[in-house]
Short mmCIF file of C-alpha atoms in Angstrom, two decimals:
data_model
loop_
_atom_site.label_atom_id
_atom_site.label_comp_id
_atom_site.label_asym_id
_atom_site.label_seq_id
_atom_site.Cartn_x
_atom_site.Cartn_y
_atom_site.Cartn_z
CA MET A 1 53.20 -28.06 164.58
CA ALA A 2 56.04 -29.66 166.55
CA LEU A 3 59.49 -28.14 166.18
CA ASP A 4 61.95 -30.36 164.33
CA VAL A 5 65.15 -29.94 166.37
CA ARG A 6 67.21 -31.51 163.59
CA ILE A 7 67.19 -28.17 161.75
CA PHE A 8 69.55 -26.82 164.41
CA GLU A 9 72.26 -29.44 163.92
CA ASN A 10 74.22 -27.18 161.56
CA ILE A 11 74.79 -23.45 161.21
CA SER A 12 72.70 -21.94 158.41
CA PRO A 13 73.89 -18.33 157.87
CA SER A 14 71.21 -15.70 158.52
CA ARG A 15 68.59 -18.26 159.56
CA PHE A 16 66.16 -16.85 162.10
CA VAL A 17 63.69 -19.03 163.99
CA SER A 18 61.33 -17.88 166.73
CA PHE A 19 58.95 -20.01 168.79
CA THR A 20 57.31 -20.25 172.22
CA ILE A 21 57.53 -22.92 174.89
CA PRO A 22 55.96 -23.24 178.36
CA ASN A 23 58.00 -21.55 181.06
CA PRO A 24 59.07 -24.37 183.37
CA ASN A 25 59.56 -21.94 186.28
CA SER A 26 56.10 -20.31 186.10
CA PRO A 27 52.43 -21.25 186.40
CA PRO A 28 50.75 -23.06 183.50
CA PHE A 29 50.10 -21.17 180.27
CA HIS A 30 52.97 -18.74 180.94
CA LEU A 31 55.09 -18.86 177.78
CA LEU A 32 58.70 -18.17 176.99
CA ARG A 33 59.73 -16.78 173.60
CA VAL A 34 62.89 -18.35 172.21
CA ALA A 35 64.63 -16.87 169.17
CA VAL A 36 67.55 -18.55 167.43
CA LEU A 37 69.69 -16.58 164.98
CA ASP A 38 72.66 -17.91 163.03
CA SER A 39 75.26 -15.32 162.12
CA PRO A 40 75.39 -14.11 158.50
CA VAL A 41 79.17 -13.87 158.80
CA HIS A 42 81.88 -15.89 160.47
CA SER A 43 84.87 -14.34 162.18
CA THR A 44 88.17 -14.99 160.41
CA GLU A 45 90.18 -13.75 163.33
CA SER A 46 91.58 -16.24 165.78
CA SER A 47 90.51 -16.06 169.37
CA SER A 48 92.14 -17.50 172.46
CA SER A 49 88.76 -18.76 173.65
CA PRO A 50 86.24 -18.70 170.81
CA ARG A 51 82.61 -19.39 171.68
CA ALA A 52 80.36 -20.72 168.95
CA VAL A 53 77.10 -20.36 170.90
CA ALA A 54 75.74 -17.89 173.44
CA ALA A 55 72.38 -17.13 175.01
CA ILE A 56 71.01 -13.80 176.20
CA LEU A 57 68.26 -13.50 178.79
CA VAL A 58 65.90 -10.67 177.84
CA PRO A 59 65.53 -8.10 180.66
CA LYS A 60 62.24 -8.34 182.52
CA HIS A 61 59.59 -5.96 181.13
CA ARG A 62 61.61 -5.18 177.97
CA GLU A 63 60.41 -8.20 176.04
CA SER A 64 58.45 -6.11 173.53
CA ASP A 65 61.37 -3.73 172.91
CA TRP A 66 62.41 -3.96 169.26
CA ILE A 67 65.95 -4.79 170.38
CA PHE A 68 64.67 -8.15 171.61
CA SER A 69 61.49 -8.76 169.61
CA THR A 70 62.70 -8.21 166.01
CA GLU A 71 65.13 -10.03 163.77
CA SER A 72 67.05 -6.80 163.07
CA GLY A 73 67.48 -6.25 166.80
CA HIS A 74 68.79 -9.79 167.29
CA LEU A 75 71.15 -9.34 164.35
CA GLN A 76 72.75 -6.27 165.87
CA LEU A 77 73.22 -8.05 169.18
CA LEU A 78 74.87 -10.93 167.36
CA LEU A 79 77.14 -8.70 165.28
CA ASN A 80 78.46 -7.23 168.52
CA LEU A 81 79.61 -10.75 169.46
CA PRO A 82 81.97 -11.57 166.56
CA ASP A 83 83.00 -15.00 167.87
CA ILE A 84 79.41 -16.22 168.17
CA SER A 85 77.89 -18.15 165.30
CA ARG A 86 74.53 -18.88 166.96
CA LEU A 87 72.68 -16.65 169.42
CA PHE A 88 69.69 -17.61 171.56
CA LEU A 89 67.39 -14.98 173.06
CA ILE A 90 65.11 -16.17 175.85
CA GLY A 91 62.45 -14.13 177.61
CA ASP A 92 58.76 -13.86 178.40
CA ASP A 93 56.49 -13.95 175.37
CA PRO A 94 55.45 -10.33 174.64
CA ASP A 95 52.26 -11.57 172.94
CA ASP A 96 50.89 -13.74 175.74
CA GLY A 97 48.44 -11.08 176.96
CA SER A 98 50.26 -10.28 180.18
CA GLY A 99 50.01 -6.56 179.51
CA PHE A 100 53.60 -5.39 179.89
CA PRO A 101 53.74 -1.95 181.48
CA ALA A 102 54.14 1.14 179.31
CA VAL A 103 56.77 2.32 181.78
CA TYR A 104 59.94 0.25 182.17
CA HIS A 105 61.97 0.13 185.38
CA ARG A 106 65.29 -1.64 185.73
CA PRO A 107 64.79 -5.11 187.33
CA THR A 108 65.25 -5.55 191.06
CA GLY A 109 67.35 -8.11 192.92
CA GLU A 110 64.35 -10.43 193.01
CA ASP A 111 64.22 -10.37 189.21
CA ASP A 112 67.94 -11.21 189.14
CA ASP A 113 67.26 -14.32 191.19
CA GLU A 114 64.55 -15.32 188.74
CA SER A 115 67.00 -14.87 185.84
CA LYS A 116 69.49 -17.19 187.53
CA ARG A 117 66.84 -19.86 187.97
CA LEU A 118 65.80 -19.51 184.34
CA GLU A 119 69.41 -19.87 183.20
CA MET A 120 69.84 -23.12 185.12
CA THR A 121 66.58 -24.48 183.75
CA MET A 122 67.23 -23.50 180.13
CA LYS A 123 70.89 -24.55 179.91
CA PRO A 124 70.11 -28.15 178.80
CA PHE A 125 67.60 -26.81 176.28
CA VAL A 126 70.18 -24.47 174.71
CA VAL A 127 72.76 -27.27 174.61
CA ALA A 128 70.26 -29.55 172.86
CA LEU A 129 69.73 -26.93 170.12
CA SER A 130 73.42 -26.15 169.67
CA PRO A 131 75.26 -27.17 166.48
CA LYS A 132 76.54 -30.71 166.50
CA THR A 133 79.96 -29.43 165.46
CA LEU A 134 80.64 -28.10 168.96
CA THR A 135 83.15 -29.94 171.09
CA ARG A 136 82.20 -31.24 174.52
CA ASP A 137 84.12 -28.40 176.19
CA GLU A 138 82.29 -25.80 174.09
CA ILE A 139 78.92 -27.34 174.95
CA ASP A 140 79.70 -27.33 178.66
CA ASP A 141 80.84 -23.70 178.45
CA VAL A 142 77.89 -22.12 176.61
CA PRO A 143 77.66 -18.64 178.20
CA PHE A 144 74.40 -17.10 179.38
CA LEU A 145 74.54 -13.33 179.08
CA ILE A 146 72.28 -10.72 180.66
CA TYR A 147 71.75 -7.64 178.53
CA ASP A 148 72.73 -4.55 180.47
CA ASP A 149 72.67 -0.92 179.35
CA ASN A 150 72.42 2.45 181.05
CA VAL A 151 68.61 2.73 180.89
CA VAL A 152 67.14 3.00 184.38
CA SER A 153 63.56 3.64 183.26
CA SER A 154 61.68 4.58 180.12
CA VAL A 155 58.22 5.63 179.00
CA GLU A 156 56.82 5.48 175.49
CA LEU A 157 55.44 8.75 174.10
CA GLU A 158 54.36 7.68 170.62
CA ARG A 159 54.83 5.08 167.91
CA SER A 160 54.56 6.29 164.34
CA VAL A 161 55.20 5.12 160.78
CA GLY A 162 57.03 7.15 158.16
CA PRO A 163 56.75 6.42 154.42
CA PHE A 164 60.54 6.10 154.11
CA VAL A 165 61.97 5.12 157.50
CA GLY A 166 59.12 2.85 158.61
CA GLU A 167 58.11 2.41 162.26
CA MET A 168 59.47 4.88 164.80
CA LEU A 169 59.39 5.15 168.57
CA ILE A 170 59.61 8.32 170.64
CA GLU A 171 60.45 7.69 174.29
CA ASP A 172 61.65 9.50 177.38
CA VAL A 173 64.35 7.66 179.31
CA GLU A 174 66.27 8.02 182.53
CA ILE A 175 69.85 6.90 182.04
CA GLU A 176 72.82 6.35 184.30
CA ILE A 177 75.97 8.12 183.17
CA ASP A 178 79.46 8.36 184.68
CA ASP A 179 79.85 7.97 188.46
CA GLY A 180 76.23 6.97 188.95
CA VAL A 181 74.87 10.36 187.87
CA ARG A 182 71.46 10.10 186.24
CA GLU A 183 70.04 12.18 183.41
CA PHE A 184 66.78 12.37 181.48
CA ARG A 185 66.73 12.16 177.68
CA ARG A 186 64.19 12.13 174.86
CA ARG A 187 64.99 9.62 172.15
CA LEU A 188 63.94 8.68 168.64
CA ARG A 189 64.50 5.12 167.44
CA PHE A 190 63.69 3.37 164.15
CA LYS A 191 62.45 -0.21 164.06
CA ARG A 192 64.76 -1.03 161.15
CA MET A 193 67.73 -0.32 163.45
CA PRO A 194 66.31 -0.70 166.97
CA ASN A 195 69.65 -0.90 168.79
CA LEU A 196 70.59 2.58 167.53
CA VAL A 197 69.38 5.85 169.05
CA GLN A 198 68.68 8.02 166.00
CA SER A 199 68.15 11.27 167.92
CA ASP A 200 68.85 12.11 171.54
CA VAL A 201 68.23 15.36 173.43
CA ARG A 202 68.45 16.23 177.10
CA ILE A 203 65.26 17.01 179.01
CA ILE A 204 65.18 18.78 182.37
CA PRO A 205 62.44 19.08 185.01
CA ALA A 206 60.30 22.18 184.44
CA SER A 207 60.33 22.92 188.17
CA SER A 208 63.54 23.03 190.21
CA SER A 209 61.53 22.30 193.36
CA ASN A 210 61.05 18.67 192.34
CA CYS A 211 63.81 16.94 194.31
CA SER A 212 63.07 13.42 193.05
CA PRO A 213 61.88 13.76 189.45
CA SER A 214 60.49 10.71 187.65
CA LEU A 215 59.37 10.08 184.10
CA THR A 216 55.72 9.67 185.08
CA GLY A 217 55.30 12.41 187.67
CA THR A 218 57.35 15.30 186.30
CA GLU A 219 56.87 17.87 183.55
CA PHE A 220 60.00 18.24 181.41
CA ASN A 221 61.45 20.91 179.12
CA LEU A 222 63.84 20.32 176.24
CA ASP A 223 67.44 21.46 176.59
CA LEU A 224 68.55 22.41 173.08
CA THR A 225 71.73 24.16 174.21
CA GLU A 226 73.75 20.96 174.61
CA LEU A 227 74.55 18.16 172.17
CA VAL A 228 74.49 14.71 173.76
CA HIS A 229 74.73 12.48 170.68
CA PRO A 230 78.39 11.33 170.57
CA TYR A 231 79.28 12.36 167.01
CA LEU A 232 77.39 15.68 166.83
CA VAL A 233 79.91 17.54 168.99
CA PRO A 234 82.82 16.56 166.69
CA MET A 235 80.71 17.62 163.70
CA VAL A 236 80.30 21.06 165.27
CA ALA A 237 84.02 21.17 166.10
CA SER A 238 84.64 20.78 162.36
CA LEU A 239 83.36 24.33 161.87
CA SER A 240 86.71 25.54 163.17
CA LEU A 241 88.02 24.81 159.67
CA ILE A 242 85.80 27.44 158.05
CA ASP A 243 88.30 29.96 156.65
CA ASP A 244 87.95 33.61 157.70
CA SER A 245 90.05 35.09 154.91
CA GLN A 246 86.89 36.85 153.67
CA SER A 247 86.40 38.96 156.78
CA ASP A 248 83.49 41.00 155.36
CA LYS A 249 81.47 37.86 154.83
CA LEU A 250 81.74 36.90 158.48
CA LYS A 251 79.87 40.03 159.52
CA SER A 252 76.65 38.41 158.25
CA ARG A 253 75.07 35.26 159.66
CA PRO A 254 76.84 32.11 158.48
CA LYS A 255 74.72 29.60 156.60
CA ALA A 256 74.54 25.83 157.10
CA LEU A 257 72.83 23.15 155.03
CA CYS A 258 72.03 19.94 156.95
CA ILE A 259 71.16 16.81 154.96
CA GLY A 260 69.26 14.47 157.27
CA VAL A 261 67.24 16.14 160.02
CA GLY A 262 66.19 13.35 162.39
CA GLY A 263 65.10 14.99 165.64
CA GLY A 264 66.59 18.28 164.51
CA GLY A 265 69.04 18.62 167.42
CA LEU A 266 71.94 19.71 165.21
CA LEU A 267 69.83 22.29 163.36
CA SER A 268 68.51 23.77 166.61
CA PHE A 269 71.99 23.89 168.13
CA LEU A 270 73.56 25.63 165.13
CA ARG A 271 70.83 28.26 165.20
CA ILE A 272 70.55 28.82 168.96
CA GLN A 273 74.17 28.46 170.08
CA LEU A 274 76.19 29.54 167.04
CA GLY A 275 73.84 31.92 165.23
CA PHE A 276 73.67 30.07 161.91
CA GLU A 277 70.97 30.52 159.33
CA VAL A 278 69.98 26.88 158.90
CA THR A 279 68.44 24.94 156.00
CA GLY A 280 67.55 21.28 156.40
CA VAL A 281 66.65 18.46 154.02
CA GLU A 282 64.63 15.47 155.27
CA ILE A 283 63.14 12.80 153.03
CA ASP A 284 60.46 11.59 155.44
CA PRO A 285 57.68 14.07 156.33
CA GLU A 286 56.71 12.06 159.41
CA VAL A 287 60.24 12.38 160.82
CA LEU A 288 59.93 16.14 160.33
CA ARG A 289 56.60 16.20 162.20
CA ILE A 290 58.18 14.31 165.11
CA ALA A 291 61.16 16.71 165.16
CA ARG A 292 58.79 19.65 165.49
CA GLN A 293 56.35 18.08 167.94
CA TYR A 294 58.75 16.32 170.30
CA PHE A 295 62.27 17.68 169.75
CA GLY A 296 61.78 21.44 169.59
CA LEU A 297 62.57 22.09 165.92
CA GLU A 298 60.91 25.43 165.22
CA GLU A 299 59.17 25.66 161.88
CA SER A 300 59.63 29.44 161.69
CA SER A 301 63.38 29.46 162.35
CA ALA A 302 64.66 26.53 160.26
CA CYS A 303 63.75 26.10 156.61
CA VAL A 304 63.38 22.36 155.98
CA HIS A 305 62.76 20.81 152.56
CA VAL A 306 60.97 17.45 152.39
CA GLU A 307 63.05 15.90 149.64
CA ASP A 308 65.70 13.29 148.89
CA GLY A 309 69.07 14.76 149.84
CA ILE A 310 70.82 13.72 146.64
CA GLU A 311 68.07 15.16 144.44
CA PHE A 312 68.14 18.38 146.46
CA LEU A 313 71.90 18.83 146.00
CA LYS A 314 71.75 18.17 142.27
CA ARG A 315 68.76 20.44 141.75
CA CYS A 316 70.17 23.34 143.76
CA SER A 317 73.68 23.07 142.35
CA SER A 318 72.38 23.75 138.86
CA SER A 319 70.24 26.74 139.89
CA CYS A 320 71.50 27.94 143.26
CA GLY A 321 72.43 31.50 142.29
CA ASP A 322 73.62 33.19 145.47
CA ALA A 323 72.22 30.50 147.78
CA LYS A 324 75.57 29.17 148.98
CA PHE A 325 76.58 27.79 152.35
CA ASP A 326 79.50 28.07 154.75
CA ALA A 327 78.95 24.50 155.95
CA LEU A 328 77.26 21.47 154.44
CA MET A 329 76.66 18.82 157.13
CA VAL A 330 75.51 15.30 156.28
CA ASP A 331 74.13 12.77 158.76
CA LEU A 332 72.61 9.89 156.81
CA ASP A 333 72.81 6.15 157.41
CA SER A 334 71.95 2.96 155.59
CA THR A 335 71.36 -0.55 156.85
CA ASP A 336 73.12 -3.64 155.58
CA PRO A 337 72.10 -7.20 156.51
CA ILE A 338 75.73 -8.25 156.95
CA HIS A 339 77.35 -5.23 158.57
CA GLY A 340 74.34 -3.61 160.23
CA MET A 341 74.38 0.15 159.99
CA THR A 342 76.84 2.08 157.85
CA ALA A 343 77.07 5.77 157.02
CA PRO A 344 76.79 7.44 154.64
CA PRO A 345 74.77 5.57 151.98
CA VAL A 346 77.08 4.60 149.12
CA GLU A 347 74.94 6.57 146.66
CA PHE A 348 75.67 9.79 148.50
CA VAL A 349 79.41 9.75 147.80
CA ALA A 350 79.19 9.28 144.04
CA GLN A 351 81.37 11.82 142.24
CA ASP A 352 78.46 13.76 140.72
CA VAL A 353 76.87 14.15 144.18
CA LEU A 354 80.12 15.38 145.74
CA LEU A 355 80.63 17.81 142.87
CA ALA A 356 77.11 19.14 143.40
CA ALA A 357 77.85 19.55 147.12
CA ARG A 358 81.05 21.48 146.38
CA THR A 359 79.13 23.81 144.07
CA LEU A 360 76.84 24.80 146.95
CA LEU A 361 79.73 25.82 149.24
CA VAL A 362 81.45 29.21 149.38
CA PRO A 363 85.23 29.09 148.75
CA SER A 364 85.89 29.24 152.51
CA GLY A 365 83.30 26.54 153.29
CA VAL A 366 83.51 22.99 154.62
CA PHE A 367 81.74 19.73 153.87
CA VAL A 368 81.21 17.73 157.10
CA ILE A 369 79.94 14.15 157.11
CA ASN A 370 79.33 11.47 159.74
CA VAL A 371 80.94 8.16 158.70
CA ILE A 372 80.39 4.67 160.09
CA PRO A 373 82.61 2.45 157.92
CA PRO A 374 81.89 -1.29 157.80
CA ASN A 375 85.59 -1.97 157.14
CA LYS A 376 88.91 -0.25 156.44
CA ALA A 377 88.68 -0.74 152.68
CA PHE A 378 85.35 1.10 152.54
CA TYR A 379 86.73 3.97 154.60
CA GLN A 380 89.85 4.31 152.46
CA GLU A 381 87.81 4.31 149.26
CA LEU A 382 85.53 6.94 150.75
CA GLN A 383 88.49 9.19 151.54
CA ASP A 384 89.84 8.79 148.00
CA LYS A 385 86.49 9.91 146.54
CA PHE A 386 86.58 13.09 148.62
CA ARG A 387 90.17 13.84 147.61
CA HIS A 388 89.20 13.71 143.92
CA VAL A 389 86.66 16.50 144.45
CA PHE A 390 87.84 18.63 147.40
CA THR A 391 91.13 20.40 148.11
CA GLU A 392 91.92 19.15 151.62
CA LEU A 393 90.55 16.39 153.85
CA TYR A 394 90.51 16.23 157.64
CA GLU A 395 89.31 13.63 160.14
CA ILE A 396 88.05 13.43 163.72
CA ASP A 397 87.95 10.02 165.39
CA VAL A 398 84.89 10.26 167.64
CA GLY A 399 86.47 7.66 169.94
CA ASN A 400 83.45 5.38 170.34
CA GLY A 401 84.86 2.65 168.08
CA GLU A 402 82.25 3.41 165.42
CA ASN A 403 81.97 6.99 164.14
CA PHE A 404 84.42 9.18 162.26
CA VAL A 405 83.80 12.73 161.09
CA LEU A 406 85.32 13.70 157.73
CA ILE A 407 85.78 17.38 156.85
CA ALA A 408 86.51 18.37 153.26
CA THR A 409 87.46 21.93 152.26
CA VAL A 410 86.83 23.75 149.00
CA SER A 411 90.11 25.67 149.21
CA PRO A 412 93.31 25.46 151.26
CA ARG A 413 92.95 26.62 154.84
CA GLY A 414 94.33 29.98 155.87
CA LEU A 415 96.22 30.69 159.07
CA LYS A 416 93.03 31.70 160.86
CA SER A 417 89.54 30.31 161.06
CA GLY A 418 86.05 31.74 161.17
CA PHE A 419 85.08 29.80 164.28
CA THR A 420 88.01 30.01 166.67
CA ARG A 421 88.44 28.10 169.90
CA GLU A 422 86.98 31.10 171.68
CA ASN A 423 83.81 30.75 169.59
CA LEU A 424 83.51 27.00 169.89
CA THR A 425 84.83 25.95 173.30
CA PRO A 426 81.59 26.91 175.09
CA ALA A 427 79.86 24.46 172.77
CA VAL A 428 82.38 21.67 172.16
CA SER A 429 85.16 19.97 174.05
CA GLU A 430 88.79 21.00 173.53
CA LYS A 431 89.62 17.36 172.87
CA PHE A 432 87.67 17.37 169.61
CA LEU A 433 89.25 20.61 168.44
CA ASP A 434 92.64 19.04 169.16
CA ALA A 435 91.59 15.81 167.43
CA ILE A 436 91.16 17.38 163.99
CA ARG A 437 93.95 16.05 161.77
CA ARG A 438 94.64 16.34 158.08
CA ILE A 439 94.64 13.03 156.20
#
């Protein structure tokens, strides 16, 4: 069926259209996949040079990556471009039988030249499918963007499907960090939020004699002694607010309850580095299997319940007895078609849930939660809910423009703390200890 280009004359919020066309720069039967997504929201903020339309060229050999091959991936790319009302993604068709390699390597200079030729060829096509409301200057200035991240190479380890989170991908990647230094990581991603790395741990070559390690020719070991996910270090820094006024209690192992396990990096770190007795709650049994098989979560050293976190808190709060915790740490997210990912789910901060959480904490304990607010009003309302239930509220701005860590206390803080700087500085940066502020 021929494509009716008239459907593109106006912006239709949240409309997603995907189709293939012959690649004019390649041999016959080589297809390009073109995806067109209209934004579900429109920016109300003025811009000195607003752009209504943009196109992104998909990196060579990453065409089947969920970031570029799913509507949710496109949506997240578009939401990161607030002045764009229509986004085009153009790349090789991942379903044309070309057999894209299981191992990705960053494109070479030759691939860059091919991208430039494709941009010149596709510019009239993108202009023809742009909204008719664009001015002549806007049409002439449609930007072509090349997606660029810090991934140098990657190799897929497994794809799996969980009954609650859906499709998952486990991959090893080589990334480029500050000053050109490279590092190897193991990652867990969910298809429902492909642009987000759900879990991330460092991996190191098993043999120090390998001078030029690569993902395909090197055996790796997990490094569970370091947290690399940006908001996990501030969450651990929050433990400095555990009160030590009950000195006898601190002679025994502190206890932590973690709602949301993911790859289990936080649970392993609390146990290995800080000596916590750790309990986890994870709703998806397949996520738990992946955490144990690929991310080093030891079944014998961390008690994990396969259960909904809210139901667990309510059930245990009514029959917990002496099973109380020094820290309750929550890392749960939800997806929203307008705002993308937010954290925590709204249901988790209902008053009865927060009251149940408080019941499970010792008087000196802290409630720590990762927050990704979609807007300021949401964040303010969230803080107010915590203040109604807990005594004091503290905040750490992670500094990545996205995450905040909220720390609520059962009782007022004393002059000292159970996890002093001396305890925590080998594990977390001074800057996050200094960043804790009462709100």
